[in-house]
Short mmCIF file of C-alpha atoms in Angstrom, two decimals:
data_model
loop_
_atom_site.label_atom_id
_atom_site.label_comp_id
_atom_site.label_asym_id
_atom_site.label_seq_id
_atom_site.Cartn_x
_atom_site.Cartn_y
_atom_site.Cartn_z
CA MET H 1 -3.07 -0.61 -23.84
CA ILE H 2 -0.44 0.86 -21.52
CA VAL H 3 3.09 0.24 -22.80
CA SER H 4 6.24 0.80 -20.78
CA GLU H 5 8.66 0.40 -23.71
CA ILE H 6 9.25 -1.29 -27.05
CA PHE H 7 12.84 -2.11 -27.95
CA ARG H 8 15.21 -4.53 -29.69
CA SER H 9 17.74 -6.67 -27.84
CA LEU H 10 18.85 -10.26 -27.37
CA GLN H 11 16.46 -12.54 -25.51
CA GLY H 12 18.20 -13.08 -22.18
CA GLU H 13 16.47 -16.23 -20.98
CA GLY H 14 14.08 -19.04 -21.78
CA LEU H 15 13.79 -21.16 -24.90
CA ASN H 16 15.00 -18.37 -27.19
CA GLN H 17 17.98 -17.18 -25.17
CA GLY H 18 20.51 -15.37 -27.37
CA ARG H 19 18.06 -14.75 -30.18
CA PRO H 20 17.44 -11.21 -31.53
CA CYS H 21 14.05 -10.15 -30.26
CA THR H 22 11.65 -7.21 -30.18
CA PHE H 23 10.34 -6.68 -26.66
CA VAL H 24 6.94 -5.20 -25.95
CA ARG H 25 7.00 -4.41 -22.24
CA LEU H 26 3.60 -3.58 -20.78
CA THR H 27 3.02 -1.45 -17.70
CA GLY H 28 1.64 -2.81 -14.45
CA CYS H 29 2.28 -5.76 -12.14
CA ASN H 30 0.32 -7.49 -9.40
CA LEU H 31 3.41 -8.75 -7.53
CA ARG H 32 6.39 -7.16 -5.79
CA CYS H 33 9.19 -9.66 -6.21
CA ALA H 34 12.36 -9.11 -4.21
CA TRP H 35 14.47 -9.79 -7.29
CA CYS H 36 12.50 -7.65 -9.76
CA ASP H 37 14.76 -5.95 -12.30
CA THR H 38 12.02 -3.99 -14.08
CA ASP H 39 10.40 -2.14 -11.20
CA TYR H 40 10.10 0.93 -13.44
CA ALA H 41 7.42 -0.93 -15.42
CA ARG H 42 5.04 -1.01 -12.47
CA GLU H 43 3.59 2.36 -13.38
CA GLY H 44 3.74 5.11 -15.97
CA GLY H 45 4.04 4.10 -19.59
CA GLU H 46 2.26 5.34 -22.69
CA GLU H 47 -1.25 4.57 -23.83
CA MET H 48 -1.11 3.02 -27.30
CA SER H 49 -3.60 1.30 -29.54
CA VAL H 50 -2.94 -2.23 -30.76
CA ILE H 51 -2.32 -0.83 -34.25
CA GLU H 52 0.21 1.70 -32.90
CA VAL H 53 2.10 -1.10 -31.14
CA LEU H 54 2.05 -3.19 -34.31
CA ASP H 55 3.38 -0.25 -36.36
CA GLN H 56 6.22 0.42 -33.92
CA VAL H 57 7.21 -3.24 -33.86
CA TRP H 58 7.20 -3.31 -37.67
CA LEU H 59 9.56 -0.32 -37.79
CA LEU H 60 12.08 -2.23 -35.64
CA ASN H 61 12.36 -4.86 -38.36
CA GLY H 62 12.30 -8.11 -36.37
CA ARG H 63 10.12 -11.20 -36.67
CA HIS H 64 10.36 -12.58 -33.13
CA ILE H 65 8.42 -10.83 -30.37
CA CYS H 66 8.44 -11.12 -26.59
CA ILE H 67 5.50 -9.63 -24.67
CA THR H 68 6.58 -9.03 -21.11
CA GLY H 69 6.08 -6.69 -18.18
CA GLY H 70 5.33 -6.11 -15.42
CA GLU H 71 2.68 -8.73 -15.81
CA PRO H 72 1.35 -8.49 -19.38
CA LEU H 73 -1.76 -10.61 -18.80
CA LEU H 74 -3.21 -7.89 -16.58
CA GLN H 75 -4.11 -6.33 -19.95
CA ARG H 76 -5.66 -9.56 -21.18
CA GLU H 77 -8.11 -8.32 -23.81
CA GLU H 78 -5.59 -6.00 -25.45
CA VAL H 79 -2.85 -8.65 -25.42
CA LEU H 80 -5.15 -11.18 -27.05
CA GLU H 81 -6.07 -8.70 -29.78
CA LEU H 82 -2.38 -7.89 -30.31
CA LEU H 83 -1.50 -11.59 -30.54
CA LYS H 84 -4.10 -12.14 -33.25
CA LYS H 85 -2.62 -9.24 -35.24
CA PHE H 86 0.92 -10.56 -34.83
CA SER H 87 -0.25 -13.99 -35.97
CA LEU H 88 -1.87 -12.55 -39.10
CA HIS H 89 1.40 -10.82 -39.98
CA GLY H 90 3.55 -13.93 -39.49
CA TYR H 91 5.37 -13.00 -36.29
CA THR H 92 6.43 -15.59 -33.73
CA VAL H 93 5.57 -14.51 -30.19
CA GLU H 94 6.41 -15.55 -26.66
CA ILE H 95 4.82 -14.25 -23.47
CA GLU H 96 6.67 -13.95 -20.18
CA THR H 97 4.23 -14.23 -17.28
CA ASN H 98 4.48 -14.54 -13.50
CA GLY H 99 1.97 -17.38 -13.43
CA THR H 100 -0.83 -15.60 -11.61
CA ARG H 101 -3.15 -15.19 -14.61
CA ASP H 102 -4.65 -17.88 -16.83
CA PHE H 103 -2.75 -17.95 -20.12
CA ARG H 104 -4.61 -20.71 -21.96
CA GLU H 105 -6.45 -18.52 -24.47
CA MET H 106 -3.09 -17.04 -25.50
CA GLN H 107 -1.48 -20.39 -26.34
CA PRO H 108 -2.84 -20.72 -29.90
CA TYR H 109 -0.91 -17.54 -30.75
CA ALA H 110 2.17 -17.57 -28.51
CA THR H 111 4.46 -19.73 -26.46
CA ILE H 112 4.39 -19.21 -22.70
CA CYS H 113 7.29 -18.81 -20.30
CA MET H 114 5.89 -19.11 -16.78
CA ASP H 115 8.15 -17.63 -14.10
CA VAL H 116 7.37 -19.78 -11.07
CA LYS H 117 8.00 -17.68 -7.98
CA CYS H 118 10.27 -19.23 -5.35
CA PRO H 119 10.33 -18.37 -1.60
CA SER H 120 13.18 -15.84 -1.86
CA SER H 121 11.08 -13.71 -4.23
CA GLY H 122 8.53 -13.09 -1.48
CA GLU H 123 5.70 -13.93 -3.89
CA ARG H 124 3.82 -16.97 -5.19
CA SER H 125 2.58 -18.12 -8.58
CA ASP H 126 -0.63 -20.05 -9.13
CA LEU H 127 0.81 -23.55 -9.41
CA ARG H 128 -2.50 -24.87 -10.72
CA LEU H 129 -1.49 -23.35 -14.07
CA LEU H 130 1.55 -25.61 -14.47
CA PRO H 131 -0.36 -28.57 -15.99
CA PHE H 132 -1.34 -26.26 -18.85
CA ILE H 133 2.28 -25.65 -19.84
CA SER H 134 2.61 -27.47 -23.17
CA GLN H 135 5.66 -29.00 -24.82
CA ARG H 136 6.01 -25.73 -26.77
CA ASP H 137 6.18 -23.70 -23.55
CA CYS H 138 8.59 -23.50 -20.63
CA ALA H 139 8.73 -22.87 -16.91
CA LYS H 140 11.47 -20.92 -15.18
CA PHE H 141 12.48 -20.97 -11.51
CA VAL H 142 14.65 -18.03 -10.44
CA VAL H 143 16.59 -19.55 -7.54
CA ALA H 144 18.76 -17.88 -4.91
CA ASP H 145 19.53 -20.53 -2.30
CA GLU H 146 18.88 -24.05 -1.02
CA ASP H 147 15.33 -23.22 0.09
CA ASP H 148 14.48 -22.15 -3.45
CA LEU H 149 16.04 -25.31 -4.90
CA LEU H 150 14.10 -27.55 -2.54
CA TYR H 151 10.89 -25.67 -3.31
CA ALA H 152 11.43 -25.91 -7.07
CA ARG H 153 12.17 -29.62 -6.80
CA ALA H 154 9.00 -30.20 -4.77
CA VAL H 155 6.90 -28.27 -7.29
CA MET H 156 8.32 -30.32 -10.14
CA ALA H 157 7.56 -33.55 -8.28
CA ARG H 158 3.96 -32.54 -7.68
CA TYR H 159 3.21 -31.03 -11.08
CA LYS H 160 4.43 -32.84 -14.16
CA ILE H 161 5.64 -29.97 -16.34
CA ARG H 162 5.57 -30.97 -19.99
CA GLY H 163 7.66 -28.09 -21.31
CA GLU H 164 11.33 -27.30 -20.78
CA VAL H 165 12.26 -26.28 -17.22
CA PHE H 166 14.99 -23.76 -16.44
CA PHE H 167 16.76 -23.00 -13.16
CA SER H 168 18.02 -19.43 -13.39
CA PRO H 169 20.23 -18.21 -10.51
CA VAL H 170 19.53 -14.84 -8.96
CA GLU H 171 22.27 -12.39 -9.92
CA GLY H 172 25.03 -12.56 -7.32
CA SER H 173 23.96 -15.92 -5.86
CA ASP H 174 26.27 -18.95 -5.69
CA TYR H 175 26.07 -20.11 -9.31
CA ARG H 176 28.39 -23.08 -8.76
CA ALA H 177 26.37 -24.40 -5.79
CA ILE H 178 23.18 -24.26 -7.86
CA ALA H 179 24.86 -26.00 -10.81
CA ASP H 180 26.31 -28.66 -8.50
CA TYR H 181 22.89 -29.31 -6.98
CA ILE H 182 21.34 -29.84 -10.41
CA VAL H 183 24.08 -32.33 -11.33
CA GLU H 184 24.12 -34.17 -7.99
CA GLU H 185 20.34 -34.59 -7.96
CA ASN H 186 20.22 -35.32 -11.70
CA LEU H 187 17.35 -32.89 -12.14
CA PRO H 188 15.60 -32.75 -15.54
CA VAL H 189 16.23 -29.02 -15.91
CA ARG H 190 18.52 -26.64 -17.76
CA PHE H 191 20.80 -24.30 -15.83
CA GLN H 192 20.58 -20.85 -17.39
CA LEU H 193 22.30 -17.60 -16.48
CA GLN H 194 20.40 -14.45 -17.42
CA LEU H 195 22.27 -13.35 -20.54
CA HIS H 196 20.99 -9.78 -20.54
CA LYS H 197 22.50 -9.19 -17.09
CA ILE H 198 25.87 -10.60 -18.17
CA LEU H 199 25.88 -8.31 -21.23
CA GLY H 200 24.50 -5.32 -19.35
CA VAL H 201 21.59 -4.83 -21.75
CA LYS H 202 17.81 -4.76 -21.27
#
């Protein structure tokens, strides 16, 4: 598999925000989001075997793993093999995905965080995947403006998302306006700033 980087940090978003985490960032992405903060992971990286990845994660001495990208499910077969190894060794794993690749065969081994692309990103997720988000999983809308908020609300009305839903403001957007909208419309979501950007870490 092609790996961009493996490192330890705090999880910056999603269900495990603030938790110490080992990140396995895979190389390659099929989208070009306007707000992408990991453009360097689109190409390059190092070819590693599943066992080499497992060994490097073990050396970092953490039990919670986040597989991210890029879009990690572009390397589907390798990710599935890695998940099975992590499961055997007692790790808990989450996968961050842009919602363009079917994640269902990963769910026995990992929780899913589906990043639903809003209009300001310039890209689109496959919304047909949302019904497969379980109560263990979550969906995240990175929102920049009113158009994004209206889009996210319409998506939630059409697709009943069983997992937790987060509205995460784009860095530099009007955080208060987004928070006020959530309160005024009484939306069943959690407002979440991206912790890693506040702290200035990966």
